[in-house]
PDB file of C-alpha atoms in Angstrom:
ATOM      1  CA  MET A   1     -18.234  16.686 -12.509  1.00 67.00           C
ATOM      2  CA  LYS A   2     -15.091  15.577 -12.277  1.00 74.00           C
ATOM      3  CA  ILE A   3     -13.908  12.259 -10.271  1.00 81.00           C
ATOM      4  CA  ASP A   4     -11.956  12.055  -7.679  1.00 80.00           C
ATOM      5  CA  ASN A   5      -9.200   9.560  -8.652  1.00 83.00           C
ATOM      6  CA  ARG A   6      -6.975   9.640  -4.953  1.00 89.00           C
ATOM      7  CA  PRO A   7      -6.896   6.069  -3.908  1.00 89.00           C
ATOM      8  CA  ILE A   8      -9.718   5.133  -0.412  1.00 92.00           C
ATOM      9  CA  PHE A   9      -9.976   2.408   2.475  1.00 91.00           C
ATOM     10  CA  TYR A  10     -12.321   2.629   5.278  1.00 91.00           C
ATOM     11  CA  LYS A  11     -12.272   0.929   8.825  1.00 93.00           C
ATOM     12  CA  ILE A  12     -15.226   0.298  11.379  1.00 92.00           C
ATOM     13  CA  PHE A  13     -12.908   1.244  14.348  1.00 93.00           C
ATOM     14  CA  ARG A  14     -13.060  -0.882  17.450  1.00 90.00           C
ATOM     15  CA  PRO A  15     -11.609  -0.891  20.598  1.00 85.00           C
ATOM     16  CA  THR A  16      -8.898  -2.690  20.601  1.00 85.00           C
ATOM     17  CA  PHE A  17      -7.637  -0.225  17.955  1.00 84.00           C
ATOM     18  CA  THR A  18      -6.227   2.034  20.662  1.00 80.00           C
ATOM     19  CA  SER A  19      -2.701   1.512  20.295  1.00 87.00           C
ATOM     20  CA  GLU A  20      -2.108   0.617  16.149  1.00 90.00           C
ATOM     21  CA  LEU A  21      -4.310   0.526  13.002  1.00 91.00           C
ATOM     22  CA  ARG A  22      -3.281  -1.399   9.820  1.00 88.00           C
ATOM     23  CA  ILE A  23      -3.511  -0.128   6.738  1.00 87.00           C
ATOM     24  CA  PRO A  24      -5.157  -2.476   4.173  1.00 80.00           C
ATOM     25  CA  ALA A  25      -2.159  -5.109   2.953  1.00 69.00           C
ATOM     26  CA  TYR A  26      -3.942  -4.327  -1.215  1.00 69.00           C
ATOM     27  CA  PHE A  27      -3.289  -0.071  -0.508  1.00 79.00           C
ATOM     28  CA  LEU A  28      -0.241  -0.660   0.310  1.00 72.00           C
ATOM     29  CA  ARG A  29       1.005  -0.247  -3.848  1.00 71.00           C
ATOM     30  CA  HIS A  30      -0.284   3.010  -3.311  1.00 77.00           C
ATOM     31  CA  ILE A  31       2.331   4.209  -1.385  1.00 75.00           C
ATOM     32  CA  SER A  32       5.265   5.416  -3.367  1.00 62.00           C
ATOM     33  CA  GLU A  33       8.040   5.636  -0.634  1.00 59.00           C
ATOM     34  CA  GLU A  34       9.778   2.156  -0.491  1.00 51.00           C
ATOM     35  CA  SER A  35      10.224   2.411   3.815  1.00 55.00           C
ATOM     36  CA  PRO A  36       8.036   4.347   4.967  1.00 67.00           C
ATOM     37  CA  GLU A  37       8.031   5.345   8.312  1.00 79.00           C
ATOM     38  CA  LYS A  38       6.206   8.289   9.080  1.00 87.00           C
ATOM     39  CA  ALA A  39       2.787   9.802   7.952  1.00 92.00           C
ATOM     40  CA  THR A  40       0.220  12.500   8.636  1.00 94.00           C
ATOM     41  CA  LEU A  41      -2.869  12.505   9.897  1.00 95.00           C
ATOM     42  CA  LYS A  42      -5.393  15.086   8.856  1.00 93.00           C
ATOM     43  CA  CYS A  43      -9.013  16.123   9.264  1.00 90.00           C
ATOM     44  CA  LEU A  44     -11.301  17.945   7.763  1.00 80.00           C
ATOM     45  CA  SER A  45     -11.832  20.999  10.122  1.00 75.00           C
ATOM     46  CA  GLY A  46      -8.238  21.262   9.258  1.00 79.00           C
ATOM     47  CA  GLY A  47      -6.593  19.245  13.038  1.00 88.00           C
ATOM     48  CA  ILE A  48      -3.011  17.158  12.238  1.00 93.00           C
ATOM     49  CA  TRP A  49      -2.029  14.508  13.680  1.00 95.00           C
ATOM     50  CA  ASN A  50       1.648  12.875  12.927  1.00 94.00           C
ATOM     51  CA  VAL A  51       2.494   9.641  13.168  1.00 94.00           C
ATOM     52  CA  LYS A  52       4.991   6.979  12.807  1.00 92.00           C
ATOM     53  CA  LEU A  53       4.425   3.355  11.020  1.00 87.00           C
ATOM     54  CA  ARG A  54       6.548   0.283  11.526  1.00 81.00           C
ATOM     55  CA  TYR A  55       6.106  -3.425   9.904  1.00 70.00           C
ATOM     56  CA  ASP A  56       5.182  -6.070  10.528  1.00 61.00           C
ATOM     57  CA  GLU A  57       4.368 -10.083   8.944  1.00 50.00           C
ATOM     58  CA  ASP A  58       0.782  -8.572   7.560  1.00 56.00           C
ATOM     59  CA  GLY A  59       2.228  -5.592   6.047  1.00 64.00           C
ATOM     60  CA  LEU A  60       2.292  -2.036   7.469  1.00 76.00           C
ATOM     61  CA  LEU A  61       0.943  -0.911  10.588  1.00 86.00           C
ATOM     62  CA  ILE A  62      -0.201   2.893  11.895  1.00 91.00           C
ATOM     63  CA  HIS A  63       1.565   2.721  15.226  1.00 88.00           C
ATOM     64  CA  ASN A  64       3.182   6.113  17.614  1.00 92.00           C
ATOM     65  CA  GLY A  65       0.544   8.487  17.024  1.00 93.00           C
ATOM     66  CA  TRP A  66      -2.387   6.895  16.807  1.00 94.00           C
ATOM     67  CA  ASP A  67      -3.861   6.521  20.034  1.00 92.00           C
ATOM     68  CA  LYS A  68      -3.598   9.897  20.369  1.00 93.00           C
ATOM     69  CA  PHE A  69      -5.468  10.786  17.057  1.00 93.00           C
ATOM     70  CA  GLN A  70      -8.236   7.824  18.050  1.00 91.00           C
ATOM     71  CA  LYS A  71      -8.831   9.903  21.652  1.00 91.00           C
ATOM     72  CA  ASN A  72      -8.385  13.574  19.672  1.00 91.00           C
ATOM     73  CA  ASN A  73     -11.360  12.623  18.103  1.00 90.00           C
ATOM     74  CA  GLN A  74     -13.782  10.828  20.631  1.00 90.00           C
ATOM     75  CA  LEU A  75     -13.823   6.964  18.826  1.00 90.00           C
ATOM     76  CA  GLU A  76     -16.099   4.740  19.146  1.00 90.00           C
ATOM     77  CA  ASP A  77     -16.665   1.461  18.619  1.00 92.00           C
ATOM     78  CA  GLY A  78     -18.952   1.133  15.389  1.00 92.00           C
ATOM     79  CA  GLU A  79     -17.683   3.952  13.611  1.00 93.00           C
ATOM     80  CA  PHE A  80     -16.987   4.475  10.380  1.00 93.00           C
ATOM     81  CA  LEU A  81     -13.235   5.701   9.185  1.00 94.00           C
ATOM     82  CA  VAL A  82     -12.416   6.826   5.954  1.00 95.00           C
ATOM     83  CA  PHE A  83      -8.796   7.276   5.243  1.00 95.00           C
ATOM     84  CA  ARG A  84      -8.123   9.126   1.873  1.00 94.00           C
ATOM     85  CA  TYR A  85      -4.588   8.839   0.738  1.00 93.00           C
ATOM     86  CA  ASP A  86      -3.334  12.343  -0.808  1.00 91.00           C
ATOM     87  CA  GLY A  87       0.239  10.911  -1.446  1.00 87.00           C
ATOM     88  CA  GLY A  88       3.427  12.597   0.125  1.00 86.00           C
ATOM     89  CA  LEU A  89       2.783   9.671   3.258  1.00 89.00           C
ATOM     90  CA  GLN A  90      -0.491  12.572   3.929  1.00 92.00           C
ATOM     91  CA  PHE A  91      -4.112  10.749   4.601  1.00 94.00           C
ATOM     92  CA  THR A  92      -7.200  12.080   5.155  1.00 94.00           C
ATOM     93  CA  VAL A  93      -9.383  11.263   7.278  1.00 95.00           C
ATOM     94  CA  ARG A  94     -13.234  11.416   7.819  1.00 93.00           C
ATOM     95  CA  ILE A  95     -15.660  10.188  10.235  1.00 93.00           C
ATOM     96  CA  PHE A  96     -19.027   8.546  10.663  1.00 93.00           C
ATOM     97  CA  THR A  97     -21.191   7.849  13.095  1.00 90.00           C
ATOM     98  CA  LYS A  98     -23.244   4.297  13.088  1.00 88.00           C
ATOM     99  CA  ASN A  99     -26.259   5.423  12.698  1.00 87.00           C
ATOM    100  CA  GLY A 100     -24.425   7.170   8.996  1.00 86.00           C
ATOM    101  CA  LEU A 101     -23.963  10.419   9.597  1.00 88.00           C
ATOM    102  CA  GLU A 102     -20.866  12.593   9.520  1.00 89.00           C
ATOM    103  CA  ARG A 103     -19.787  14.114  12.372  1.00 82.00           C
ATOM    104  CA  GLU A 104     -20.128  17.543  12.454  1.00 71.00           C
ATOM    105  CA  VAL A 105     -16.845  19.423  12.772  1.00 60.00           C
ATOM    106  CA  LYS A 106     -15.182  21.751  16.098  1.00 55.00           C
ATOM    107  CA  SER A 107     -12.092  22.968  16.050  1.00 45.00           C
ATOM    108  CA  THR A 108      -9.831  22.784  19.807  1.00 47.00           C
ATOM    109  CA  ALA A 109      -6.199  24.036  20.442  1.00 40.00           C
ATOM    110  CA  THR A 110      -4.501  20.907  21.218  1.00 46.00           C
ATOM    111  CA  GLY A 111      -0.586  21.669  21.508  1.00 44.00           C
ATOM    112  CA  LYS A 112       1.785  23.894  19.216  1.00 41.00           C
ATOM    113  CA  ASN A 113       2.020  24.111  15.704  1.00 41.00           C
ATOM    114  CA  GLN A 114      -1.162  21.654  16.232  1.00 50.00           C
ATOM    115  CA  GLN A 115      -5.585  21.715  16.309  1.00 47.00           C
ATOM    116  CA  ALA A 116      -7.340  18.596  17.324  1.00 47.00           C
ATOM    117  CA  SER A 117     -10.832  17.826  15.790  1.00 50.00           C
ATOM    118  CA  VAL A 118     -13.617  17.111  17.381  1.00 51.00           C
ATOM    119  CA  TYR A 119     -17.415  15.857  16.206  1.00 51.00           C
ATOM    120  CA  ASP A 120     -20.327  16.206  16.616  1.00 54.00           C
ATOM    121  CA  ARG A 121     -22.400  13.592  16.675  1.00 52.00           C
ATOM    122  CA  GLY A 122     -24.709  14.164  14.428  1.00 50.00           C
ATOM    123  CA  SER A 123     -27.605  16.547  13.334  1.00 46.00           C
ATOM    124  CA  LYS A 124     -30.961  16.967  12.965  1.00 43.00           C
ATOM    125  CA  HIS A 125     -29.824  18.960   9.781  1.00 42.00           C
ATOM    126  CA  LYS A 126     -27.579  16.323   8.588  1.00 44.00           C
ATOM    127  CA  ARG A 127     -29.774  14.429   5.728  1.00 39.00           C
ATOM    128  CA  PRO A 128     -28.644  10.638   6.136  1.00 38.00           C
ATOM    129  CA  ALA A 129     -27.124   9.156   3.330  1.00 41.00           C
ATOM    130  CA  LYS A 130     -28.151   5.679   1.966  1.00 37.00           C
ATOM    131  CA  TYR A 131     -24.168   5.092   2.398  1.00 37.00           C
ATOM    132  CA  PRO A 132     -21.138   6.970   4.717  1.00 40.00           C
ATOM    133  CA  PHE A 133     -19.629   8.070   1.513  1.00 39.00           C
ATOM    134  CA  SER A 134     -20.043  11.977  -0.435  1.00 39.00           C
ATOM    135  CA  SER A 135     -19.119  12.626  -3.619  1.00 36.00           C
ATOM    136  CA  LYS A 136     -15.272  13.813  -2.737  1.00 41.00           C
ATOM    137  CA  PHE A 137     -14.380  11.015  -2.305  1.00 40.00           C
ATOM    138  CA  PRO A 138     -13.557   8.134  -5.973  1.00 39.00           C
ATOM    139  CA  GLU A 139     -16.463   6.827  -7.446  1.00 38.00           C
ATOM    140  CA  GLN A 140     -15.052   3.630  -7.012  1.00 38.00           C
ATOM    141  CA  THR A 141     -16.267   0.109  -5.746  1.00 33.00           C
ATOM    142  CA  ARG A 142     -14.700  -1.222  -2.266  1.00 37.00           C
ATOM    143  CA  ALA A 143     -15.096  -4.079  -0.532  1.00 34.00           C
ATOM    144  CA  ASN A 144     -13.335  -5.547   2.682  1.00 37.00           C
ATOM    145  CA  GLY A 145     -12.098  -2.399   3.345  1.00 43.00           C
ATOM    146  CA  GLU A 146     -10.828  -1.370   0.523  1.00 42.00           C
ATOM    147  CA  ASN A 147     -10.710   0.713  -2.880  1.00 43.00           C
ATOM    148  CA  SER A 148     -10.859  -1.169  -6.409  1.00 41.00           C
ATOM    149  CA  THR A 149     -11.532   0.102  -9.992  1.00 40.00           C
ATOM    150  CA  GLU A 150     -11.404  -3.933 -11.040  1.00 44.00           C
ATOM    151  CA  ARG A 151     -14.167  -6.228 -11.388  1.00 47.00           C
ATOM    152  CA  GLU A 152     -12.834 -10.015 -12.321  1.00 49.00           C
ATOM    153  CA  THR A 153     -15.137 -12.785 -12.928  1.00 51.00           C
ATOM    154  CA  PRO A 154     -14.473 -15.674  -9.731  1.00 50.00           C
ATOM    155  CA  ARG A 155     -13.229 -18.400 -12.953  1.00 44.00           C
ATOM    156  CA  LYS A 156     -10.290 -15.468 -13.073  1.00 46.00           C
ATOM    157  CA  ARG A 157      -9.090 -15.373  -9.183  1.00 48.00           C
ATOM    158  CA  ALA A 158      -9.267 -18.772  -9.773  1.00 50.00           C
ATOM    159  CA  ALA A 159      -7.113 -18.919 -12.126  1.00 47.00           C
ATOM    160  CA  VAL A 160      -4.868 -15.474 -10.746  1.00 50.00           C
ATOM    161  CA  ASP A 161      -4.564 -17.753  -7.405  1.00 55.00           C
ATOM    162  CA  LYS A 162      -3.525 -20.972  -8.643  1.00 52.00           C
ATOM    163  CA  ALA A 163      -0.648 -19.565 -10.711  1.00 53.00           C
ATOM    164  CA  GLU A 164       0.575 -17.456  -8.147  1.00 57.00           C
ATOM    165  CA  GLU A 165       0.124 -20.756  -5.683  1.00 58.00           C
ATOM    166  CA  GLY A 166       2.535 -22.867  -8.391  1.00 56.00           C
ATOM    167  CA  LEU A 167       5.243 -19.761  -7.680  1.00 61.00           C
ATOM    168  CA  LEU A 168       5.248 -19.240  -3.743  1.00 59.00           C
ATOM    169  CA  THR A 169       6.501 -22.836  -3.595  1.00 59.00           C
ATOM    170  CA  PRO A 170       9.392 -23.256   0.070  1.00 59.00           C
ATOM    171  CA  ASN A 171      11.719 -25.194  -2.405  1.00 65.00           C
ATOM    172  CA  ILE A 172      12.262 -21.740  -4.770  1.00 73.00           C
ATOM    173  CA  ARG A 173      14.398 -18.960  -4.019  1.00 84.00           C
ATOM    174  CA  ARG A 174      12.240 -15.712  -4.351  1.00 86.00           C
ATOM    175  CA  PHE A 175      10.915 -12.348  -3.512  1.00 89.00           C
ATOM    176  CA  VAL A 176       8.868 -10.370  -4.322  1.00 90.00           C
ATOM    177  CA  LYS A 177       8.153  -6.646  -4.605  1.00 90.00           C
ATOM    178  CA  CYS A 178       5.161  -4.306  -5.286  1.00 89.00           C
ATOM    179  CA  LEU A 179       5.878  -1.503  -7.341  1.00 90.00           C
ATOM    180  CA  LYS A 180       6.320   2.190  -6.229  1.00 84.00           C
ATOM    181  CA  GLY A 181       6.761   5.151  -8.150  1.00 82.00           C
ATOM    182  CA  TYR A 182      10.345   4.949  -8.422  1.00 81.00           C
ATOM    183  CA  ASN A 183      11.124   1.539  -9.143  1.00 87.00           C
ATOM    184  CA  VAL A 184       8.461   2.304 -13.102  1.00 89.00           C
ATOM    185  CA  ASN A 185       9.524   6.157 -13.323  1.00 81.00           C
ATOM    186  CA  LYS A 186      12.280   8.682 -13.153  1.00 69.00           C
ATOM    187  CA  SER A 187      15.625   7.281 -11.358  1.00 67.00           C
ATOM    188  CA  CYS A 188      13.969   3.312 -12.123  1.00 82.00           C
ATOM    189  CA  PHE A 189      15.611   1.298  -9.909  1.00 84.00           C
ATOM    190  CA  LEU A 190      15.074  -1.698  -7.873  1.00 87.00           C
ATOM    191  CA  TYR A 191      15.218  -2.827  -4.335  1.00 85.00           C
ATOM    192  CA  VAL A 192      17.097  -6.330  -3.524  1.00 86.00           C
ATOM    193  CA  PRO A 193      16.506  -8.297  -0.490  1.00 85.00           C
ATOM    194  CA  LYS A 194      20.372  -8.889   1.877  1.00 81.00           C
ATOM    195  CA  SER A 195      19.525 -12.136   1.029  1.00 79.00           C
ATOM    196  CA  PHE A 196      18.795 -12.874  -2.120  1.00 83.00           C
ATOM    197  CA  TYR A 197      21.980 -10.604  -3.344  1.00 84.00           C
ATOM    198  CA  GLU A 198      24.030 -12.400  -1.504  1.00 80.00           C
ATOM    199  CA  GLN A 199      23.125 -15.637  -3.760  1.00 77.00           C
ATOM    200  CA  LEU A 200      23.403 -13.481  -6.860  1.00 75.00           C
ATOM    201  CA  MET A 201      26.625 -11.635  -5.762  1.00 66.00           C
ATOM    202  CA  LYS A 202      29.982 -12.363  -8.486  1.00 56.00           C
ATOM    203  CA  SER A 203      32.141  -8.612  -7.516  1.00 48.00           C
ATOM    204  CA  ASP A 204      32.360  -6.633  -4.278  1.00 52.00           C
ATOM    205  CA  ASN A 205      30.436  -4.502  -5.439  1.00 59.00           C
ATOM    206  CA  LYS A 206      28.207  -5.854  -9.242  1.00 68.00           C
ATOM    207  CA  THR A 207      26.768  -8.560 -11.349  1.00 81.00           C
ATOM    208  CA  THR A 208      25.240  -9.131 -13.650  1.00 88.00           C
ATOM    209  CA  VAL A 209      21.484 -11.186 -14.300  1.00 91.00           C
ATOM    210  CA  VAL A 210      19.274 -11.774 -17.194  1.00 94.00           C
ATOM    211  CA  LEU A 211      15.802 -11.658 -16.319  1.00 95.00           C
ATOM    212  CA  ARG A 212      13.137 -13.632 -17.685  1.00 95.00           C
ATOM    213  CA  ASN A 213       9.581 -13.088 -18.944  1.00 94.00           C
ATOM    214  CA  SER A 214       7.355 -15.841 -19.029  1.00 91.00           C
ATOM    215  CA  GLU A 215       7.527 -15.475 -22.612  1.00 93.00           C
ATOM    216  CA  GLU A 216      11.080 -16.045 -22.142  1.00 93.00           C
ATOM    217  CA  LYS A 217      12.597 -13.281 -23.825  1.00 95.00           C
ATOM    218  CA  GLU A 218      15.600 -11.692 -22.049  1.00 95.00           C
ATOM    219  CA  TRP A 219      16.911  -8.828 -20.532  1.00 95.00           C
ATOM    220  CA  LYS A 220      20.106  -8.067 -18.605  1.00 93.00           C
ATOM    221  CA  VAL A 221      20.051  -6.052 -15.565  1.00 92.00           C
ATOM    222  CA  ASN A 222      22.913  -4.552 -13.215  1.00 88.00           C
ATOM    223  CA  CYS A 223      22.557  -5.812  -9.802  1.00 86.00           C
ATOM    224  CA  ILE A 224      24.585  -2.919  -7.529  1.00 80.00           C
ATOM    225  CA  GLY A 225      25.484  -3.462  -3.964  1.00 77.00           C
ATOM    226  CA  ARG A 226      26.638  -0.388  -2.105  1.00 69.00           C
ATOM    227  CA  LYS A 227      27.169   0.326   1.839  1.00 64.00           C
ATOM    228  CA  GLY A 228      23.248  -0.698   3.348  1.00 61.00           C
ATOM    229  CA  TYR A 229      21.144  -0.703  -0.076  1.00 70.00           C
ATOM    230  CA  ARG A 230      21.072  -3.463  -2.822  1.00 81.00           C
ATOM    231  CA  ALA A 231      18.977  -2.485  -6.670  1.00 84.00           C
ATOM    232  CA  PHE A 232      18.304  -3.618  -9.830  1.00 88.00           C
ATOM    233  CA  CYS A 233      19.964  -0.349 -12.089  1.00 86.00           C
ATOM    234  CA  GLY A 234      21.366  -0.744 -15.337  1.00 86.00           C
ATOM    235  CA  GLY A 235      19.272  -2.366 -17.999  1.00 90.00           C
ATOM    236  CA  TRP A 236      15.829  -2.082 -15.550  1.00 93.00           C
ATOM    237  CA  ARG A 237      14.615   0.085 -17.193  1.00 91.00           C
ATOM    238  CA  GLN A 238      14.532  -1.538 -20.353  1.00 93.00           C
ATOM    239  CA  PHE A 239      12.951  -4.220 -18.345  1.00 96.00           C
ATOM    240  CA  VAL A 240      10.202  -2.291 -17.217  1.00 95.00           C
ATOM    241  CA  SER A 241       9.566  -0.575 -20.752  1.00 94.00           C
ATOM    242  CA  GLY A 242      10.118  -3.902 -21.766  1.00 95.00           C
ATOM    243  CA  ASN A 243       7.204  -5.911 -19.840  1.00 96.00           C
ATOM    244  CA  LYS A 244       4.500  -2.252 -19.604  1.00 94.00           C
ATOM    245  CA  LEU A 245       5.357  -2.654 -16.065  1.00 95.00           C
ATOM    246  CA  LYS A 246       3.171   0.032 -13.233  1.00 92.00           C
ATOM    247  CA  GLU A 247       2.664   1.326 -10.820  1.00 88.00           C
ATOM    248  CA  GLY A 248       0.985  -1.704  -8.101  1.00 88.00           C
ATOM    249  CA  TYR A 249       1.623  -4.588  -9.881  1.00 92.00           C
ATOM    250  CA  VAL A 250       3.521  -6.789  -8.096  1.00 92.00           C
ATOM    251  CA  CYS A 251       6.715  -8.790  -9.532  1.00 93.00           C
ATOM    252  CA  VAL A 252       7.837 -12.565  -9.013  1.00 93.00           C
ATOM    253  CA  PHE A 253      12.045 -12.997  -8.818  1.00 93.00           C
ATOM    254  CA  GLN A 254      12.421 -16.652  -8.747  1.00 91.00           C
ATOM    255  CA  LEU A 255      16.008 -17.456  -9.309  1.00 90.00           C
ATOM    256  CA  VAL A 256      16.061 -20.200 -11.316  1.00 87.00           C
ATOM    257  CA  ASN A 257      19.946 -20.903 -12.741  1.00 85.00           C
ATOM    258  CA  ALA A 258      22.985 -19.199 -11.851  1.00 81.00           C
ATOM    259  CA  ASN A 259      22.213 -15.468 -12.050  1.00 85.00           C
ATOM    260  CA  GLU A 260      19.282 -15.980 -13.613  1.00 90.00           C
ATOM    261  CA  LEU A 261      16.251 -14.906 -12.194  1.00 92.00           C
ATOM    262  CA  LYS A 262      12.095 -15.830 -14.210  1.00 93.00           C
ATOM    263  CA  VAL A 263       9.618 -12.196 -13.122  1.00 95.00           C
ATOM    264  CA  SER A 264       6.166 -13.128 -12.911  1.00 93.00           C
ATOM    265  CA  VAL A 265       4.683 -10.135 -13.093  1.00 93.00           C
ATOM    266  CA  PHE A 266       0.772  -9.879 -11.700  1.00 92.00           C
ATOM    267  CA  ASP A 267      -1.452  -6.764 -12.426  1.00 90.00           C
ATOM    268  CA  ASN A 268      -4.552  -7.890 -10.062  1.00 86.00           C
ATOM    269  CA  PRO A 269      -2.187  -9.701  -7.308  1.00 85.00           C
ATOM    270  CA  SER A 270      -4.286 -11.145  -4.023  1.00 83.00           C
ATOM    271  CA  GLU A 271      -4.245 -10.454  -0.630  1.00 81.00           C
ATOM    272  CA  SER A 272      -1.506 -12.874   0.027  1.00 80.00           C
ATOM    273  CA  LEU A 273       0.549 -12.307  -3.104  1.00 83.00           C
ATOM    274  CA  LEU A 274       0.450  -8.120  -1.569  1.00 84.00           C
ATOM    275  CA  LYS A 275       1.062  -9.091   1.985  1.00 81.00           C
ATOM    276  CA  LEU A 276       4.827 -11.232   0.705  1.00 80.00           C
ATOM    277  CA  ALA A 277       5.841  -8.149  -0.896  1.00 82.00           C
ATOM    278  CA  ALA A 278       5.028  -5.909   1.864  1.00 77.00           C
ATOM    279  CA  GLU A 279       7.965  -8.641   3.910  1.00 70.00           C
ATOM    280  CA  ARG A 280      11.321  -6.928   4.831  1.00 55.00           C
TER     281      ARG A 280
END
């Protein structure tokens, strides 16, 4: 059987979710877009809802349009929602009742170019599942509303957490990035926060910085500034290759000397580190 490896997360619906729904911070590693603003929610009925996204200090939320989705689908307290990320800011959503049965789908037109799905709450012809997941979703460990293929011991997690704490002291200037697809593939560049770029800038629009990894190896990288953005470009690809960086890794950039940055890489970052990476 072919396993579907598309990432998923789940939420248990509560009445407080009427206006917006939070995407788990851990899940942001799967979203490649730098500044996502719009997304699409799709149900198995073929119903489609366009929603807007917004950031806050804790990460990313499904905002405008979520209220219409939950009303059209008549979501009730305690129902189980499974979100599969199909790429391109599109999510397929499956709805399970509190007894573990997936709702049967009916379709009803709600307006031009849009259909909403209405689900029957259970059926005597449906066999309850031990867990509300089908084989169409990845066979992965699911916990705390997120999915993960990684297993770790408490000792390993404690060691990682201690290392992270040492990097995030408030008196050290730094920024944190969760790497997206375009950071490590194809165009291969990395946006730099404006406030941090201003500390590096030597000329109007370009400067060279030294990136140093935990093994004390160094790479020279161009940092450019244009209207509306600032980024590492020339030399960044070599840094990515030399450190075998992948999408979903988190990098902590610390300013240790003038135009010299220490870069710490985490391939299995904690929730708190991912929240820092999600800050704008």
